[in-house]
Coordinates of C-alpha atoms and ligand atoms in Angstrom, one line a residue:
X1 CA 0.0 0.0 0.0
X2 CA 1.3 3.5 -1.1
X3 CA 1.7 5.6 2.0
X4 CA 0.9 9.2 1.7
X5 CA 2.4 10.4 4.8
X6 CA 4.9 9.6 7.4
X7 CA 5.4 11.2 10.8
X8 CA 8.6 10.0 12.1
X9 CA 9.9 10.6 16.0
X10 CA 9.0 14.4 16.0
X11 CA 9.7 16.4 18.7
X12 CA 8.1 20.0 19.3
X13 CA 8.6 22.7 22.3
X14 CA 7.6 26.2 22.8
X15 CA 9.8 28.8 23.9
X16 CA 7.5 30.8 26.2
X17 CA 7.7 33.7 28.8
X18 CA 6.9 30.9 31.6
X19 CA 9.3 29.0 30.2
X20 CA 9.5 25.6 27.8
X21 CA 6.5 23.8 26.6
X22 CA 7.1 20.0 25.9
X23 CA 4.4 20.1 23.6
X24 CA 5.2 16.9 21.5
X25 CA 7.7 13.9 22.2
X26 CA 7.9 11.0 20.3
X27 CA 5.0 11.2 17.9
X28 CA 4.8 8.9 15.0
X29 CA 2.6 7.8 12.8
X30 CA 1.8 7.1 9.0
X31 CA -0.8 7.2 6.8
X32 CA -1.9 5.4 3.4
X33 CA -2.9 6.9 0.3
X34 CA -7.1 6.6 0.0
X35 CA -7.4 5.9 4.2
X36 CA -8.8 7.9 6.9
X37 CA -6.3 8.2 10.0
X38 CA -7.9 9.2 13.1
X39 CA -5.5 11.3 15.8
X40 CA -7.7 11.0 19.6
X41 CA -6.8 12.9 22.5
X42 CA -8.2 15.4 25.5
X43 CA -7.8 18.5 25.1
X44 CA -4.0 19.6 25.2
X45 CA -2.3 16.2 24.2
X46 CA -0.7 17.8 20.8
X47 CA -3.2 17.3 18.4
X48 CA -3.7 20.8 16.7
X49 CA 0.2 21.3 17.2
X50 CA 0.8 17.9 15.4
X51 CA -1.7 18.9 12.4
X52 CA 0.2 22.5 12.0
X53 CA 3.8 21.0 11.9
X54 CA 2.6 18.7 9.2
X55 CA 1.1 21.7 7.2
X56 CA 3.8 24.2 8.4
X57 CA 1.7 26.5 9.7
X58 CA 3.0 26.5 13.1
X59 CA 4.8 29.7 14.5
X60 CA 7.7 29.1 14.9
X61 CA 9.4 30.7 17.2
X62 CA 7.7 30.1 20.0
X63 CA 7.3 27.1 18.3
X64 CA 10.9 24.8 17.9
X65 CA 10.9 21.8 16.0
X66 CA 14.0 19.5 18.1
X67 CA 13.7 16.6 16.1
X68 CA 11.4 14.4 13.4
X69 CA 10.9 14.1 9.7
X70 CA 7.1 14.8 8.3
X71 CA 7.7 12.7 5.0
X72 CA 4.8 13.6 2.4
X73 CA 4.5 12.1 -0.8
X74 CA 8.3 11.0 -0.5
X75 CA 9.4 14.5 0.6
X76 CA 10.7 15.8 4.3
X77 CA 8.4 19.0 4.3
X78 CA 10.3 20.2 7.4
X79 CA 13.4 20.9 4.6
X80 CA 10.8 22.5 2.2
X81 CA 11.8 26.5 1.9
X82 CA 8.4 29.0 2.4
X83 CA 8.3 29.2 -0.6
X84 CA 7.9 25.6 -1.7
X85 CA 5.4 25.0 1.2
X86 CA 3.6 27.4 0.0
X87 CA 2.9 25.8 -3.1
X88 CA 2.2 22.8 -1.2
X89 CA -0.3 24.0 1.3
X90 CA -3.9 24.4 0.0
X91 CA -2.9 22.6 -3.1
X92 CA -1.7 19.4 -2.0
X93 CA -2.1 19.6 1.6
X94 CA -5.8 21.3 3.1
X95 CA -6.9 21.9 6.3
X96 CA -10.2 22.6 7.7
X97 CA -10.6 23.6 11.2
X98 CA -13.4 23.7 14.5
X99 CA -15.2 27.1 13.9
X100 CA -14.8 27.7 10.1
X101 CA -15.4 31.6 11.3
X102 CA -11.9 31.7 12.1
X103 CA -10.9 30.9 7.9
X104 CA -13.8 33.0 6.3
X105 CA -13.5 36.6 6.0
X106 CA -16.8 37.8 6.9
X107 CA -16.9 41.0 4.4
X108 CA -16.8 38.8 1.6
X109 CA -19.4 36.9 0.2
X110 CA -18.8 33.3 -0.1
X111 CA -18.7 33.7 -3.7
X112 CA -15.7 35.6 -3.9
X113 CA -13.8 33.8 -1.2
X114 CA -13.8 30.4 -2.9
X115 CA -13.2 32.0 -6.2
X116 CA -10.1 33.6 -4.9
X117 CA -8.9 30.6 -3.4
X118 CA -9.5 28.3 -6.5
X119 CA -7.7 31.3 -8.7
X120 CA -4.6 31.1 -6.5
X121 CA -4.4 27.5 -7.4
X122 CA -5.4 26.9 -10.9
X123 CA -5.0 29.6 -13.6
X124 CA -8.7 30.4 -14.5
X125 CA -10.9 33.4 -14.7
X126 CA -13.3 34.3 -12.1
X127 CA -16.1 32.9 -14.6
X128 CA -14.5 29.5 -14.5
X129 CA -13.6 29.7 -10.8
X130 CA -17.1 30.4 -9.8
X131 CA -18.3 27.9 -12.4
X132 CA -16.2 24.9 -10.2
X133 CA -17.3 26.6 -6.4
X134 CA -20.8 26.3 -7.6
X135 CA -19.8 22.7 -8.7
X136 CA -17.8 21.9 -5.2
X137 CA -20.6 23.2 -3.5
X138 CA -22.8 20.4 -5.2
X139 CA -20.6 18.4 -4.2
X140 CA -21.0 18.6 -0.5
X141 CA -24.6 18.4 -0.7
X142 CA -25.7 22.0 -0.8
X143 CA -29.0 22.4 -2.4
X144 CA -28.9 25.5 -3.7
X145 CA -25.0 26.6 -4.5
X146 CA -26.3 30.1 -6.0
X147 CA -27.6 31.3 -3.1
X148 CA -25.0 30.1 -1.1
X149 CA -22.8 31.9 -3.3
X150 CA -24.4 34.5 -2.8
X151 CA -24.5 34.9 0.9
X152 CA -21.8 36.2 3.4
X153 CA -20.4 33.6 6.3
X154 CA -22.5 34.7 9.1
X155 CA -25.7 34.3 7.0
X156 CA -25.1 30.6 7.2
X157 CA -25.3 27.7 9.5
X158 CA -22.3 26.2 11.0
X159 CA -23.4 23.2 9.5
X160 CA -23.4 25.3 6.1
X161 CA -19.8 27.2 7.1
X162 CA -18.0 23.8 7.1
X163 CA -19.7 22.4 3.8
X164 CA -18.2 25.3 2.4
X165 CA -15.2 25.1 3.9
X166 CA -14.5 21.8 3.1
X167 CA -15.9 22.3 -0.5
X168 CA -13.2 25.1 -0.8
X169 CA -10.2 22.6 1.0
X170 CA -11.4 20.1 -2.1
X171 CA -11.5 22.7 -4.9
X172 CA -7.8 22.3 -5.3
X173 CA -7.8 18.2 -5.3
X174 CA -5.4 18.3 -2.3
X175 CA -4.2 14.7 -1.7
X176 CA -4.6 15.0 2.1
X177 CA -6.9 16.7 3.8
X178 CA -6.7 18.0 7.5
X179 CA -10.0 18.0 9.3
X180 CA -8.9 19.7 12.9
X181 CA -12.9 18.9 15.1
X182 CA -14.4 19.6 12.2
X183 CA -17.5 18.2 13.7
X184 CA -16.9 19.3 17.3
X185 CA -18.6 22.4 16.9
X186 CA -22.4 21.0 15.3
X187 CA -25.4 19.3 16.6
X188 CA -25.2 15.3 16.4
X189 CA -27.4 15.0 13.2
X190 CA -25.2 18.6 10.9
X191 CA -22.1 16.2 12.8
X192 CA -23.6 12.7 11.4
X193 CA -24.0 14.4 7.5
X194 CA -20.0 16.2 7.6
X195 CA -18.5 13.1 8.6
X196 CA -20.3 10.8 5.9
X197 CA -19.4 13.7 3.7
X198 CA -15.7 13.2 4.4
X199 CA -16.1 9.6 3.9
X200 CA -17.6 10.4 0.5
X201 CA -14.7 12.6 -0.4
X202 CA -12.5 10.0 0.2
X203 CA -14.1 7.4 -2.2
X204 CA -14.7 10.2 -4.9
X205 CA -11.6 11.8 -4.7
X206 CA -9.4 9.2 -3.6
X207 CA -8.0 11.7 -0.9
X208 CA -6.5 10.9 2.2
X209 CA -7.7 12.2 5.4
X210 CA -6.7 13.1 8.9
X211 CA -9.5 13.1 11.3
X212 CA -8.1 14.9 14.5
X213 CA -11.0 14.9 17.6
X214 CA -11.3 14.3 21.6
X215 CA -14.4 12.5 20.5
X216 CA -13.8 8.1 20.1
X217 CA -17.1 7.8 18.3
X218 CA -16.6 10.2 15.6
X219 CA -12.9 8.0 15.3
X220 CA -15.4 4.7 15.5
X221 CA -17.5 5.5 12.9
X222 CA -15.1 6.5 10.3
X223 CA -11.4 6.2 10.9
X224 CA -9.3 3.2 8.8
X225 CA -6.1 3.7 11.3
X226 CA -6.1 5.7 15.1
X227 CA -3.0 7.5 16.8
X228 CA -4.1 7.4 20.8
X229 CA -2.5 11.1 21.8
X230 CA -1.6 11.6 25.7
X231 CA 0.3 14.3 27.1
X232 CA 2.1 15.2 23.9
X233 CA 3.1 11.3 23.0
X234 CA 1.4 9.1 20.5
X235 CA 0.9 6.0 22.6
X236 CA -0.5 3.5 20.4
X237 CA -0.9 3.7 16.7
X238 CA -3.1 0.7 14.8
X239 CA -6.3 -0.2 13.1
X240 CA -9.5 1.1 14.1
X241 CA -10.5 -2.4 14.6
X242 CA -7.3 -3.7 17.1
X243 CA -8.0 -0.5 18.7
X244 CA -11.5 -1.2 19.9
X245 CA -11.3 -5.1 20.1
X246 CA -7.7 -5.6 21.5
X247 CA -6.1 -2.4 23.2
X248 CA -2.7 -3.0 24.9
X249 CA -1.6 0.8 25.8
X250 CA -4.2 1.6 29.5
X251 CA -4.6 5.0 28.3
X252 CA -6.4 3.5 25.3
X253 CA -8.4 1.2 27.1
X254 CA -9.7 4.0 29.4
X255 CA -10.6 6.3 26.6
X256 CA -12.8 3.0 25.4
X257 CA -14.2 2.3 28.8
X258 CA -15.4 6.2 29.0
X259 CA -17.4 5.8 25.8
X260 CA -21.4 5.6 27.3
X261 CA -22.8 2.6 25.7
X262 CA -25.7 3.3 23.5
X263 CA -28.1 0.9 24.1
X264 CA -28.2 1.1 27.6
X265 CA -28.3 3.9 30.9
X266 CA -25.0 3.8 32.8
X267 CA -25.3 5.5 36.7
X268 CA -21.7 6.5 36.2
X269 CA -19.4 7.0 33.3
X270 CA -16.0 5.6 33.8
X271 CA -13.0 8.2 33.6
X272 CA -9.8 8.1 34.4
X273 CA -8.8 9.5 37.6
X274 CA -6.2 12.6 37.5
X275 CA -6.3 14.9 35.1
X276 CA -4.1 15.5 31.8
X277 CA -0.4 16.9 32.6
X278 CA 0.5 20.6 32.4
X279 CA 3.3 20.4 29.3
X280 CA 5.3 23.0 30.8
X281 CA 6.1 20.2 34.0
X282 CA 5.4 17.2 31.9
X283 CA 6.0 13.9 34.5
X284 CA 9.3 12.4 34.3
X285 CA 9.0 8.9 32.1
X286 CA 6.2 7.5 30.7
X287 CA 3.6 11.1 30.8
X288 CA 0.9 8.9 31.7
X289 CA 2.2 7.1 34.8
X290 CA 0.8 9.5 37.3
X291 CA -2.4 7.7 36.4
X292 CA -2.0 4.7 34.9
X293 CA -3.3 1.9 36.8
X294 CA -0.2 -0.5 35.7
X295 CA 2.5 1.7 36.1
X296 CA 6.1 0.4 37.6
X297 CA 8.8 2.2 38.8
X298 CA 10.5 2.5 35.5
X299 CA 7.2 4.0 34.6
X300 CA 8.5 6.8 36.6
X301 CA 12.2 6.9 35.1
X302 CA 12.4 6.0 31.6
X303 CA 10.2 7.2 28.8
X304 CA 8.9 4.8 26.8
X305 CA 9.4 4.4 23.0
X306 CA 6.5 3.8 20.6
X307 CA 7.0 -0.2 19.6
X308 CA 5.6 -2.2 17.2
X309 CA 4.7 -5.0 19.0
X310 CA 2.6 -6.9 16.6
X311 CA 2.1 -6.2 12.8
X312 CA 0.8 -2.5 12.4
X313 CA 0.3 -2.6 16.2
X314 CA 2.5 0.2 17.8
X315 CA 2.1 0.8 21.6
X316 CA 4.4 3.0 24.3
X317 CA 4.6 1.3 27.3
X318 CA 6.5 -1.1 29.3
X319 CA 3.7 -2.9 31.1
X320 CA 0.6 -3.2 28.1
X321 CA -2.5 -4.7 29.2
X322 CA -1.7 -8.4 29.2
X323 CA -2.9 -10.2 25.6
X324 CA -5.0 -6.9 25.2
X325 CA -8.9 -6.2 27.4
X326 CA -11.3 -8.1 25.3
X327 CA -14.1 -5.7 24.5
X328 CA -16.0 -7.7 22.7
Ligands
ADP1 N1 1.7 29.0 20.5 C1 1.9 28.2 21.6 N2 2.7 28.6 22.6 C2 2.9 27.9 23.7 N3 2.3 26.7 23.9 C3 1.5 26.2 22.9 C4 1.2 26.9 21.7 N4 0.4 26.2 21.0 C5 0.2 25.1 21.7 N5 0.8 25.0 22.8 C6 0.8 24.0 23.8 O1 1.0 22.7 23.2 C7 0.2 21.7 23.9 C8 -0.6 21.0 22.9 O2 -1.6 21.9 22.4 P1 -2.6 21.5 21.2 O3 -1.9 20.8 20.1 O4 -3.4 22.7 20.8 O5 -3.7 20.5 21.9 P2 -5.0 19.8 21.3 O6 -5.2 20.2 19.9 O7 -4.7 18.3 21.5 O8 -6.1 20.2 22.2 C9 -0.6 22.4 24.9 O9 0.1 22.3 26.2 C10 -0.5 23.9 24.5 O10 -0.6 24.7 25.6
MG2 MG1 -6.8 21.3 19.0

């Protein structure tokens, strides 16, 4: 299988007035050409700061890149100069983000934003630019393109904002799209409709995805592979389906036990104790120790490496859950 992207060992801090940031410490991954990765995490375990490294649009300073490669499409794009990334971004890598406010500028209509991002791409007049938005736009299920066209951001729905936003990330055929909580901010059922949509994309287009969200159903229902995040570290990396049968890391295996079930009413939902570690005092060792139910003193000592300890089954830990918690 051709694989689209590679995340290799990267390393990220942030050079701040309180002092450094371990914001990301051995995170790997990779990701095949037509497949939908999913990256899980609470708040604060390195997601967005992950997505932007591989995109280049993190600031850097504060932000300081200590180690990794971020091979795409056979290419380092940490060694890529502005101006190559810049050719790169929105063309062959998009991104799409929580509030899509935050990427629409609300004095233009949507018309004109679209237009100008597909002319920056492609050499076409405004006529034919408007031509393929209106044709995006069908794309991503919108009824009546012309009037959304027509309108300005804050005349539409979130629901709407992100159709459009993702009907602009498409315009340019990237290969690999970023979706950063794309759903996090819509009602279950808008939610239910952008994530089929992305899975849509993905057969039409043949584009590879990145899902990134604190949420495991939204990773359930659509994801091919899943990076676990936790305090800055990918902790286990496999299939969506080893994940939720057979997990080995405990961090993983309490994110599954925290999912309600569906079917029936729970008096308590299970969490795991303690609470996610402040990156600027990251715990010594494994991040996760302080609450991990088999930690040992090593634990405590000696970070942890991600491993592959079965075929496409990565894991960070010295003391996985023994033959993996049967969730069946
Ligand atoms: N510009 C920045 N300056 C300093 N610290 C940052 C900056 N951006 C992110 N961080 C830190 O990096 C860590 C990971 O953040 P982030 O990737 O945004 O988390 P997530 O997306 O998983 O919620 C956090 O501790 C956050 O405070
Ligand atoms: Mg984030």
């Amino acid at each position: 299988m051709e694989r689209i992207l590679e995340v290799k060992d990267l390393k990220i801090q942030f050079d701040t007035e309180e002092g450094t940031v371990y914001a990301l410490e051995n995170v790997s991954f990779h990701l095949n050409k037509g497949e939908i990765l999913g990256i899980i995490g609470e708040t604060g375990s390195g997601k967005s700061v992950t997505a932007s490294a591989i995109n280049r649009i993190l600031p850097v300073p504060p932000a300081r890149i200590v180690n990794g490669e971020i091979i795409f499409q056979g290419k380092d794009v940490l060694q890529y100069k502005r101006e190559e990334m810049n050719r790169i971004r929105g063309k062959k890598i998009s991104m799409i983000f929580q509030e899509p406010m935050t990427a629409l500028n609300p004095v233009f209509k949507i018309k004109e934003q679209m237009s100008d991002v597909i002319m920056h791409h492609q050499k076409i007049n405004r006529k034919k630019a408007v031509k393929q938005a209106t044709e995006m736009l069908e794309q991503v299920r919108i009824p009546d393109p012309e009037m959304v066209l027509d309108k300005y951001p804050h005349e539409l729905s979130g629901g709407m904002r992100q159709r459009v936003m993702i009907a602009t990330a498409l315009s340019c055929e990237a290969d690999l799209l970023i979706a950063d909580e794309p759903t996090t901010a819509l009602d279950v059922t808008t939610q239910d409709q952008i994530l089929a949509l992305i899975q849509d994309m993905r057969k039409n287009l043949d584009i590879s995805v990145i899902l990134i969200t604190h949420d495991f159903g939204v990773v359930a229902e659509i994801c091919d592979t899943v990076a676990v995040m936790y305090g800055g570290s990918v902790v286990e990396f496999t299939d969506i389906y080893t994940l939720t049968k057979k997990p080995y890391h405990p961090y993983s295996n309490g994110l599954l036990k925290a999912i309600p079930p569906v079917d029936q009413t729970i008096e308590k939902l299970n969490t795991i104790p303690g609470s996610v570690p402040n990156l600027l005092k990251p715990p010594p060792g494994c991040r996760f120790h302080p609450r991990c139910e088999n930690a040992l003193e090593k634990c405590k000592i000696d970070p942890p490496s991600l491993t592959e300890i079965e075929e496409n089954h990565f894991i960070a830990c010295y003391n996985p859950i023994k033959g993996g918690e049967d969730n069946e």
